[in-house]
PDB file of C-alpha atoms and ligand atoms in Angstrom:
ATOM      1  CA  UNK A   1      48.173 103.240 166.159  1.00 94.00           C
ATOM      2  CA  UNK A   2      48.475 104.562 162.721  1.00 98.00           C
ATOM      3  CA  UNK A   3      50.509 107.626 161.179  1.00 98.00           C
ATOM      4  CA  UNK A   4      49.406 110.623 159.589  1.00 98.00           C
ATOM      5  CA  UNK A   5      51.551 112.982 157.659  1.00 98.00           C
ATOM      6  CA  UNK A   6      49.999 116.122 156.109  1.00 98.00           C
ATOM      7  CA  UNK A   7      52.137 117.402 153.142  1.00 98.00           C
ATOM      8  CA  UNK A   8      51.651 121.110 153.656  1.00 98.00           C
ATOM      9  CA  UNK A   9      52.546 122.718 150.342  1.00 98.00           C
ATOM     10  CA  UNK A  10      50.945 125.320 148.198  1.00 97.00           C
ATOM     11  CA  UNK A  11      48.671 125.047 145.038  1.00 96.00           C
ATOM     12  CA  UNK A  12      51.626 125.334 142.572  1.00 95.00           C
ATOM     13  CA  UNK A  13      53.810 122.676 144.218  1.00 95.00           C
ATOM     14  CA  UNK A  14      52.335 119.416 143.081  1.00 95.00           C
ATOM     15  CA  UNK A  15      54.488 117.879 140.308  1.00 92.00           C
ATOM     16  CA  UNK A  16      51.531 117.578 138.020  1.00 93.00           C
ATOM     17  CA  UNK A  17      50.619 121.279 138.458  1.00 93.00           C
ATOM     18  CA  UNK A  18      54.011 122.897 138.585  1.00 91.00           C
ATOM     19  CA  UNK A  19      55.485 122.316 135.186  1.00 88.00           C
ATOM     20  CA  UNK A  20      52.275 124.020 133.811  1.00 89.00           C
ATOM     21  CA  UNK A  21      52.261 127.099 135.986  1.00 88.00           C
ATOM     22  CA  UNK A  22      56.152 128.079 135.696  1.00 78.00           C
ATOM     23  CA  UNK A  23      55.219 131.402 134.167  1.00 73.00           C
ATOM     24  CA  UNK A  24      52.149 132.298 136.355  1.00 74.00           C
ATOM     25  CA  UNK A  25      52.077 134.395 139.354  1.00 78.00           C
ATOM     26  CA  UNK A  26      52.992 132.081 142.498  1.00 83.00           C
ATOM     27  CA  UNK A  27      51.460 133.721 145.222  1.00 88.00           C
ATOM     28  CA  UNK A  28      51.091 131.319 148.226  1.00 93.00           C
ATOM     29  CA  UNK A  29      47.597 131.030 149.578  1.00 94.00           C
ATOM     30  CA  UNK A  30      47.288 127.565 151.443  1.00 96.00           C
ATOM     31  CA  UNK A  31      48.309 128.936 154.916  1.00 96.00           C
ATOM     32  CA  UNK A  32      44.785 130.449 155.032  1.00 97.00           C
ATOM     33  CA  UNK A  33      43.513 126.931 155.347  1.00 97.00           C
ATOM     34  CA  UNK A  34      45.873 125.683 158.215  1.00 98.00           C
ATOM     35  CA  UNK A  35      43.324 126.728 160.861  1.00 98.00           C
ATOM     36  CA  UNK A  36      40.657 124.406 159.270  1.00 98.00           C
ATOM     37  CA  UNK A  37      43.201 121.523 159.098  1.00 98.00           C
ATOM     38  CA  UNK A  38      44.118 122.042 162.710  1.00 98.00           C
ATOM     39  CA  UNK A  39      40.339 122.203 163.695  1.00 98.00           C
ATOM     40  CA  UNK A  40      39.716 118.883 161.837  1.00 98.00           C
ATOM     41  CA  UNK A  41      42.608 117.237 163.892  1.00 98.00           C
ATOM     42  CA  UNK A  42      41.400 118.724 167.054  1.00 98.00           C
ATOM     43  CA  UNK A  43      37.789 117.570 166.615  1.00 98.00           C
ATOM     44  CA  UNK A  44      39.105 114.019 166.181  1.00 98.00           C
ATOM     45  CA  UNK A  45      41.556 114.259 168.863  1.00 98.00           C
ATOM     46  CA  UNK A  46      44.312 113.474 166.564  1.00 98.00           C
ATOM     47  CA  UNK A  47      48.012 114.710 166.321  1.00 98.00           C
ATOM     48  CA  UNK A  48      49.559 114.680 163.017  1.00 98.00           C
ATOM     49  CA  UNK A  49      52.912 115.461 161.482  1.00 98.00           C
ATOM     50  CA  UNK A  50      53.121 118.168 158.943  1.00 98.00           C
ATOM     51  CA  UNK A  51      55.693 117.964 156.302  1.00 98.00           C
ATOM     52  CA  UNK A  52      56.052 121.511 155.314  1.00 98.00           C
ATOM     53  CA  UNK A  53      57.666 123.109 152.166  1.00 98.00           C
ATOM     54  CA  UNK A  54      60.081 125.579 153.600  1.00 98.00           C
ATOM     55  CA  UNK A  55      59.413 128.375 151.383  1.00 96.00           C
ATOM     56  CA  UNK A  56      55.897 128.688 152.812  1.00 97.00           C
ATOM     57  CA  UNK A  57      57.387 129.328 156.297  1.00 98.00           C
ATOM     58  CA  UNK A  58      59.761 132.116 154.840  1.00 96.00           C
ATOM     59  CA  UNK A  59      56.742 133.985 153.736  1.00 95.00           C
ATOM     60  CA  UNK A  60      54.352 132.988 156.773  1.00 96.00           C
ATOM     61  CA  UNK A  61      56.364 132.266 159.673  1.00 96.00           C
ATOM     62  CA  UNK A  62      53.266 131.750 161.864  1.00 97.00           C
ATOM     63  CA  UNK A  63      52.759 128.404 160.207  1.00 97.00           C
ATOM     64  CA  UNK A  64      55.301 126.838 162.518  1.00 98.00           C
ATOM     65  CA  UNK A  65      53.796 128.297 165.567  1.00 97.00           C
ATOM     66  CA  UNK A  66      50.372 127.040 164.751  1.00 98.00           C
ATOM     67  CA  UNK A  67      51.558 123.583 164.161  1.00 98.00           C
ATOM     68  CA  UNK A  68      53.740 123.441 167.376  1.00 98.00           C
ATOM     69  CA  UNK A  69      51.237 125.167 169.704  1.00 98.00           C
ATOM     70  CA  UNK A  70      48.655 122.534 168.842  1.00 98.00           C
ATOM     71  CA  UNK A  71      50.942 119.795 169.662  1.00 97.00           C
ATOM     72  CA  UNK A  72      51.389 118.632 166.084  1.00 98.00           C
ATOM     73  CA  UNK A  73      54.857 117.829 164.689  1.00 98.00           C
ATOM     74  CA  UNK A  74      56.733 119.760 161.869  1.00 98.00           C
ATOM     75  CA  UNK A  75      58.710 117.643 159.510  1.00 98.00           C
ATOM     76  CA  UNK A  76      60.637 118.654 156.081  1.00 98.00           C
ATOM     77  CA  UNK A  77      59.210 118.542 152.644  1.00 98.00           C
ATOM     78  CA  UNK A  78      62.224 120.420 150.885  1.00 98.00           C
ATOM     79  CA  UNK A  79      62.355 124.217 150.661  1.00 98.00           C
ATOM     80  CA  UNK A  80      60.657 124.320 147.135  1.00 96.00           C
ATOM     81  CA  UNK A  81      59.291 121.140 146.440  1.00 97.00           C
ATOM     82  CA  UNK A  82      61.693 119.908 144.126  1.00 96.00           C
ATOM     83  CA  UNK A  83      62.094 116.200 143.319  1.00 97.00           C
ATOM     84  CA  UNK A  84      65.113 114.936 145.091  1.00 98.00           C
ATOM     85  CA  UNK A  85      66.222 112.948 142.226  1.00 97.00           C
ATOM     86  CA  UNK A  86      66.319 116.033 139.984  1.00 96.00           C
ATOM     87  CA  UNK A  87      69.563 117.059 138.375  1.00 96.00           C
ATOM     88  CA  UNK A  88      71.492 119.446 140.522  1.00 96.00           C
ATOM     89  CA  UNK A  89      69.354 118.899 143.690  1.00 97.00           C
ATOM     90  CA  UNK A  90      72.057 117.163 145.706  1.00 97.00           C
ATOM     91  CA  UNK A  91      74.133 120.289 145.507  1.00 97.00           C
ATOM     92  CA  UNK A  92      71.348 122.390 146.950  1.00 97.00           C
ATOM     93  CA  UNK A  93      70.193 119.989 149.671  1.00 98.00           C
ATOM     94  CA  UNK A  94      72.832 121.012 152.443  1.00 97.00           C
ATOM     95  CA  UNK A  95      71.757 124.725 152.140  1.00 98.00           C
ATOM     96  CA  UNK A  96      68.088 123.828 152.165  1.00 98.00           C
ATOM     97  CA  UNK A  97      68.284 121.616 155.147  1.00 98.00           C
ATOM     98  CA  UNK A  98      70.219 124.082 157.028  1.00 98.00           C
ATOM     99  CA  UNK A  99      67.778 126.895 156.233  1.00 98.00           C
ATOM    100  CA  UNK A 100      64.689 124.693 157.162  1.00 98.00           C
ATOM    101  CA  UNK A 101      66.516 124.143 160.649  1.00 98.00           C
ATOM    102  CA  UNK A 102      66.811 127.804 161.087  1.00 98.00           C
ATOM    103  CA  UNK A 103      63.141 128.505 160.116  1.00 98.00           C
ATOM    104  CA  UNK A 104      61.879 125.859 162.556  1.00 97.00           C
ATOM    105  CA  UNK A 105      64.185 126.102 165.419  1.00 96.00           C
ATOM    106  CA  UNK A 106      65.600 122.729 164.637  1.00 96.00           C
ATOM    107  CA  UNK A 107      62.417 120.981 165.447  1.00 96.00           C
ATOM    108  CA  UNK A 108      62.176 118.765 162.338  1.00 98.00           C
ATOM    109  CA  UNK A 109      63.280 115.016 162.743  1.00 98.00           C
ATOM    110  CA  UNK A 110      61.552 113.720 159.686  1.00 98.00           C
ATOM    111  CA  UNK A 111      61.464 113.994 155.901  1.00 98.00           C
ATOM    112  CA  UNK A 112      59.171 113.339 153.154  1.00 98.00           C
ATOM    113  CA  UNK A 113      60.430 113.308 149.672  1.00 98.00           C
ATOM    114  CA  UNK A 114      58.228 115.411 147.374  1.00 98.00           C
ATOM    115  CA  UNK A 115      56.383 112.935 144.782  1.00 96.00           C
ATOM    116  CA  UNK A 116      57.886 109.995 146.854  1.00 96.00           C
ATOM    117  CA  UNK A 117      60.988 110.728 144.832  1.00 97.00           C
ATOM    118  CA  UNK A 118      63.422 108.714 146.991  1.00 97.00           C
ATOM    119  CA  UNK A 119      65.001 105.847 144.999  1.00 96.00           C
ATOM    120  CA  UNK A 120      68.319 104.550 143.967  1.00 94.00           C
ATOM    121  CA  UNK A 121      69.363 107.851 142.269  1.00 96.00           C
ATOM    122  CA  UNK A 122      68.438 109.832 145.486  1.00 97.00           C
ATOM    123  CA  UNK A 123      69.456 107.625 148.240  1.00 96.00           C
ATOM    124  CA  UNK A 124      72.405 109.822 148.875  1.00 97.00           C
ATOM    125  CA  UNK A 125      69.826 111.862 150.979  1.00 98.00           C
ATOM    126  CA  UNK A 126      69.736 109.141 153.676  1.00 98.00           C
ATOM    127  CA  UNK A 127      73.299 109.959 154.856  1.00 97.00           C
ATOM    128  CA  UNK A 128      72.736 113.697 154.814  1.00 97.00           C
ATOM    129  CA  UNK A 129      69.355 113.331 156.762  1.00 98.00           C
ATOM    130  CA  UNK A 130      71.358 111.422 159.406  1.00 97.00           C
ATOM    131  CA  UNK A 131      74.238 113.861 159.534  1.00 97.00           C
ATOM    132  CA  UNK A 132      71.564 116.416 160.223  1.00 97.00           C
ATOM    133  CA  UNK A 133      70.098 114.693 163.243  1.00 97.00           C
ATOM    134  CA  UNK A 134      67.002 113.350 161.398  1.00 98.00           C
ATOM    135  CA  UNK A 135      65.435 110.066 162.928  1.00 98.00           C
ATOM    136  CA  UNK A 136      62.871 109.214 160.179  1.00 98.00           C
ATOM    137  CA  UNK A 137      61.745 109.162 156.517  1.00 98.00           C
ATOM    138  CA  UNK A 138      58.503 108.473 155.053  1.00 98.00           C
ATOM    139  CA  UNK A 139      58.955 108.547 151.189  1.00 98.00           C
ATOM    140  CA  UNK A 140      58.661 104.816 150.115  1.00 98.00           C
ATOM    141  CA  UNK A 141      55.563 103.589 148.401  1.00 97.00           C
ATOM    142  CA  UNK A 142      55.844  99.675 148.048  1.00 97.00           C
ATOM    143  CA  UNK A 143      53.914  99.655 144.668  1.00 96.00           C
ATOM    144  CA  UNK A 144      54.777 100.324 140.879  1.00 93.00           C
ATOM    145  CA  UNK A 145      53.383 103.668 139.816  1.00 91.00           C
ATOM    146  CA  UNK A 146      54.179 105.958 136.884  1.00 87.00           C
ATOM    147  CA  UNK A 147      55.872 108.734 139.001  1.00 86.00           C
ATOM    148  CA  UNK A 148      57.274 106.568 141.924  1.00 91.00           C
ATOM    149  CA  UNK A 149      57.220 103.431 143.856  1.00 94.00           C
ATOM    150  CA  UNK A 150      59.526 100.830 145.181  1.00 95.00           C
ATOM    151  CA  UNK A 151      57.330  97.649 144.490  1.00 94.00           C
ATOM    152  CA  UNK A 152      59.439  95.253 146.732  1.00 95.00           C
ATOM    153  CA  UNK A 153      59.979  97.400 149.640  1.00 96.00           C
ATOM    154  CA  UNK A 154      58.912  96.345 153.112  1.00 96.00           C
ATOM    155  CA  UNK A 155      55.406  97.221 154.358  1.00 97.00           C
ATOM    156  CA  UNK A 156      56.222  97.567 158.017  1.00 97.00           C
ATOM    157  CA  UNK A 157      58.531 100.328 159.406  1.00 97.00           C
ATOM    158  CA  UNK A 158      62.290  99.455 158.865  1.00 97.00           C
ATOM    159  CA  UNK A 159      65.839 100.808 158.793  1.00 97.00           C
ATOM    160  CA  UNK A 160      67.155 102.108 155.608  1.00 97.00           C
ATOM    161  CA  UNK A 161      70.558 103.044 154.497  1.00 95.00           C
ATOM    162  CA  UNK A 162      72.048 104.509 151.219  1.00 92.00           C
ATOM    163  CA  UNK A 163      72.806 100.981 150.032  1.00 91.00           C
ATOM    164  CA  UNK A 164      69.569  99.426 151.233  1.00 91.00           C
ATOM    165  CA  UNK A 165      66.274 101.011 150.334  1.00 95.00           C
ATOM    166  CA  UNK A 166      63.896  98.013 149.930  1.00 95.00           C
ATOM    167  CA  UNK A 167      64.855  95.704 153.110  1.00 95.00           C
ATOM    168  CA  UNK A 168      65.753  96.460 156.743  1.00 95.00           C
ATOM    169  CA  UNK A 169      69.389  97.332 157.060  1.00 93.00           C
ATOM    170  CA  UNK A 170      71.034  96.412 160.289  1.00 91.00           C
ATOM    171  CA  UNK A 171      73.311  99.379 160.185  1.00 91.00           C
ATOM    172  CA  UNK A 172      70.638 101.657 158.732  1.00 94.00           C
ATOM    173  CA  UNK A 173      70.336 104.859 160.977  1.00 95.00           C
ATOM    174  CA  UNK A 174      67.064 106.183 159.449  1.00 97.00           C
ATOM    175  CA  UNK A 175      63.771 104.700 160.116  1.00 98.00           C
ATOM    176  CA  UNK A 176      61.473 104.395 157.028  1.00 98.00           C
ATOM    177  CA  UNK A 177      57.680 104.389 157.305  1.00 98.00           C
ATOM    178  CA  UNK A 178      56.415 103.212 153.989  1.00 98.00           C
ATOM    179  CA  UNK A 179      52.975 104.247 152.812  1.00 98.00           C
ATOM    180  CA  UNK A 180      49.904 101.996 153.144  1.00 98.00           C
ATOM    181  CA  UNK A 181      49.446  99.598 150.007  1.00 98.00           C
ATOM    182  CA  UNK A 182      46.715  97.159 149.329  1.00 97.00           C
ATOM    183  CA  UNK A 183      45.784  94.615 146.664  1.00 93.00           C
ATOM    184  CA  UNK A 184      43.089  95.790 144.356  1.00 89.00           C
ATOM    185  CA  UNK A 185      41.964  93.693 141.320  1.00 87.00           C
ATOM    186  CA  UNK A 186      45.144  91.585 141.824  1.00 89.00           C
ATOM    187  CA  UNK A 187      47.420  94.651 141.785  1.00 92.00           C
ATOM    188  CA  UNK A 188      49.322  96.182 144.540  1.00 95.00           C
ATOM    189  CA  UNK A 189      48.235  99.964 144.858  1.00 95.00           C
ATOM    190  CA  UNK A 190      48.660 102.718 147.433  1.00 96.00           C
ATOM    191  CA  UNK A 191      45.825 103.062 149.577  1.00 96.00           C
ATOM    192  CA  UNK A 192      47.270 105.646 152.111  1.00 96.00           C
ATOM    193  CA  UNK A 193      46.242 108.934 150.665  1.00 95.00           C
ATOM    194  CA  UNK A 194      46.378 111.345 147.863  1.00 93.00           C
ATOM    195  CA  UNK A 195      44.637 110.551 144.744  1.00 95.00           C
ATOM    196  CA  UNK A 196      43.969 106.828 146.027  1.00 95.00           C
ATOM    197  CA  UNK A 197      42.276 108.101 149.142  1.00 96.00           C
ATOM    198  CA  UNK A 198      39.966 110.304 147.039  1.00 96.00           C
ATOM    199  CA  UNK A 199      39.089 107.525 144.507  1.00 96.00           C
ATOM    200  CA  UNK A 200      38.903 104.284 146.194  1.00 95.00           C
ATOM    201  CA  UNK A 201      35.877 103.645 148.348  1.00 94.00           C
ATOM    202  CA  UNK A 202      36.536 103.985 151.970  1.00 94.00           C
ATOM    203  CA  UNK A 203      35.543 100.447 152.365  1.00 96.00           C
ATOM    204  CA  UNK A 204      38.681  99.320 150.817  1.00 96.00           C
ATOM    205  CA  UNK A 205      40.932 101.685 152.612  1.00 97.00           C
ATOM    206  CA  UNK A 206      39.444 100.645 155.992  1.00 98.00           C
ATOM    207  CA  UNK A 207      39.932  96.983 154.932  1.00 97.00           C
ATOM    208  CA  UNK A 208      43.562  97.845 153.993  1.00 98.00           C
ATOM    209  CA  UNK A 209      44.048  99.327 157.346  1.00 98.00           C
ATOM    210  CA  UNK A 210      42.489  96.383 159.197  1.00 98.00           C
ATOM    211  CA  UNK A 211      44.684  93.980 157.247  1.00 97.00           C
ATOM    212  CA  UNK A 212      47.636  95.898 158.403  1.00 98.00           C
ATOM    213  CA  UNK A 213      46.485  95.824 162.047  1.00 97.00           C
ATOM    214  CA  UNK A 214      46.140  92.141 161.950  1.00 97.00           C
ATOM    215  CA  UNK A 215      49.765  91.824 160.946  1.00 97.00           C
ATOM    216  CA  UNK A 216      50.850  94.145 163.665  1.00 96.00           C
ATOM    217  CA  UNK A 217      51.767  96.945 161.064  1.00 97.00           C
ATOM    218  CA  UNK A 218      50.869 100.629 161.510  1.00 98.00           C
ATOM    219  CA  UNK A 219      49.210 102.333 158.340  1.00 98.00           C
ATOM    220  CA  UNK A 220      51.018 105.179 157.218  1.00 98.00           C
ATOM    221  CA  UNK A 221      48.842 108.094 155.478  1.00 98.00           C
ATOM    222  CA  UNK A 222      49.643 111.117 153.512  1.00 97.00           C
ATOM    223  CA  UNK A 223      47.240 113.853 152.728  1.00 97.00           C
ATOM    224  CA  UNK A 224      47.874 117.380 151.048  1.00 98.00           C
ATOM    225  CA  UNK A 225      46.994 120.410 152.415  1.00 98.00           C
ATOM    226  CA  UNK A 226      45.177 121.340 149.138  1.00 97.00           C
ATOM    227  CA  UNK A 227      43.118 118.166 149.269  1.00 98.00           C
ATOM    228  CA  UNK A 228      41.843 119.262 152.823  1.00 98.00           C
ATOM    229  CA  UNK A 229      41.107 122.818 151.887  1.00 98.00           C
ATOM    230  CA  UNK A 230      40.268 122.561 148.123  1.00 97.00           C
ATOM    231  CA  UNK A 231      38.718 126.080 148.449  1.00 97.00           C
ATOM    232  CA  UNK A 232      42.217 127.345 148.263  1.00 95.00           C
ATOM    233  CA  UNK A 233      43.374 125.080 145.261  1.00 95.00           C
ATOM    234  CA  UNK A 234      42.645 127.201 142.084  1.00 93.00           C
ATOM    235  CA  UNK A 235      41.369 125.255 139.054  1.00 92.00           C
ATOM    236  CA  UNK A 236      44.352 125.350 136.660  1.00 90.00           C
ATOM    237  CA  UNK A 237      43.880 124.324 133.100  1.00 92.00           C
ATOM    238  CA  UNK A 238      45.871 121.014 132.824  1.00 94.00           C
ATOM    239  CA  UNK A 239      45.942 118.143 130.264  1.00 95.00           C
ATOM    240  CA  UNK A 240      43.312 115.569 130.849  1.00 96.00           C
ATOM    241  CA  UNK A 241      45.328 112.913 132.950  1.00 95.00           C
ATOM    242  CA  UNK A 242      47.142 115.634 135.218  1.00 94.00           C
ATOM    243  CA  UNK A 243      43.753 117.096 135.634  1.00 95.00           C
ATOM    244  CA  UNK A 244      42.209 113.988 136.587  1.00 94.00           C
ATOM    245  CA  UNK A 245      44.868 113.029 139.176  1.00 95.00           C
ATOM    246  CA  UNK A 246      44.981 116.334 140.644  1.00 95.00           C
ATOM    247  CA  UNK A 247      41.289 117.227 140.924  1.00 95.00           C
ATOM    248  CA  UNK A 248      39.309 114.016 140.830  1.00 96.00           C
ATOM    249  CA  UNK A 249      36.963 113.987 143.905  1.00 96.00           C
ATOM    250  CA  UNK A 250      38.957 116.743 145.469  1.00 96.00           C
ATOM    251  CA  UNK A 251      35.881 117.986 147.224  1.00 96.00           C
ATOM    252  CA  UNK A 252      35.566 114.651 148.999  1.00 96.00           C
ATOM    253  CA  UNK A 253      38.909 114.168 150.610  1.00 96.00           C
ATOM    254  CA  UNK A 254      38.160 116.332 153.640  1.00 97.00           C
ATOM    255  CA  UNK A 255      35.046 114.084 154.630  1.00 97.00           C
ATOM    256  CA  UNK A 256      36.823 110.941 153.921  1.00 97.00           C
ATOM    257  CA  UNK A 257      39.777 111.805 155.977  1.00 97.00           C
ATOM    258  CA  UNK A 258      37.378 112.830 158.676  1.00 98.00           C
ATOM    259  CA  UNK A 259      35.791 109.643 158.371  1.00 97.00           C
ATOM    260  CA  UNK A 260      38.952 107.633 158.969  1.00 97.00           C
ATOM    261  CA  UNK A 261      40.224 109.755 161.802  1.00 98.00           C
ATOM    262  CA  UNK A 262      36.934 109.086 163.766  1.00 98.00           C
ATOM    263  CA  UNK A 263      37.242 105.248 163.152  1.00 97.00           C
ATOM    264  CA  UNK A 264      40.920 104.684 163.609  1.00 98.00           C
ATOM    265  CA  UNK A 265      43.624 105.903 165.801  1.00 98.00           C
ATOM    266  CA  UNK A 266      46.402 108.100 164.153  1.00 98.00           C
ATOM    267  CA  UNK A 267      49.252 110.165 165.480  1.00 98.00           C
ATOM    268  CA  UNK A 268      52.529 111.794 164.570  1.00 98.00           C
ATOM    269  CA  UNK A 269      55.783 109.889 163.576  1.00 98.00           C
ATOM    270  CA  UNK A 270      57.619 110.933 166.575  1.00 98.00           C
ATOM    271  CA  UNK A 271      54.779 110.026 168.872  1.00 97.00           C
ATOM    272  CA  UNK A 272      54.731 106.620 167.491  1.00 98.00           C
ATOM    273  CA  UNK A 273      58.575 106.173 167.651  1.00 97.00           C
ATOM    274  CA  UNK A 274      58.668 107.098 171.341  1.00 96.00           C
ATOM    275  CA  UNK A 275      55.830 104.590 172.196  1.00 95.00           C
ATOM    276  CA  UNK A 276      56.652 101.656 169.770  1.00 90.00           C
ATOM    277  CA  UNK A 277      60.114 101.690 168.655  1.00 82.00           C
TER     278      UNK A 277
HETATM  279 ZN1   ZN B 301      54.394 117.141 148.188  1.00 67.69          ZN
END
């Protein structure tokens, strides 16, 4: 059994886009694609965790009902998609998590940090999540990337604490589900979603899942709302690298994910925890 987290955010939220559209009009549009995502899950008999950016619920509260009515799970992806290691974010967090609890009727038990920004500068968040009744997090990528990554972190689910992000901590009260990684050309890279899902051949991703299966480890995936409904993702003018990472193969991600959902079993984080932990 594997895990699927859909990062439900709008076109202006991804870090590589955000800084270039600060002065443009920010009308959310991605909720229009929610039915299509729910239909994709339904036809594959899959339940997923939606890590939602809270401000989208303020504008379209029906997002919560649609997710819950279809037996999916709701998780927290911050209120405005700020990096949690950004200056001043710590001071805002208590207010944000409280607001999200109000918006979701206290249903959220899981967290995913925008741009996987959980690291030693932002590990204070673990205590805060536990204080607020959270059970798990899925923000660790055990590989070294430009924007994120904790290369020596465990691959299997483990308990984290503010002092121990990389290894299982006996007194850790928050479960961590690190994202799927694999070896490619001698280097450890993410294989569980986003740009890598769009770019790597599905054969490599499938082998990565099977390799984890052999070790008894669940594969944890992430995919963005805007990757599954690229018809609502405007083509913003970005510098070359940002443009590539954001838009490369964006029209293929729906079919690639569909293909994986057909072949492998995925479920929500809460479902997995209740059955396996
Ligand atoms: Zn995000």
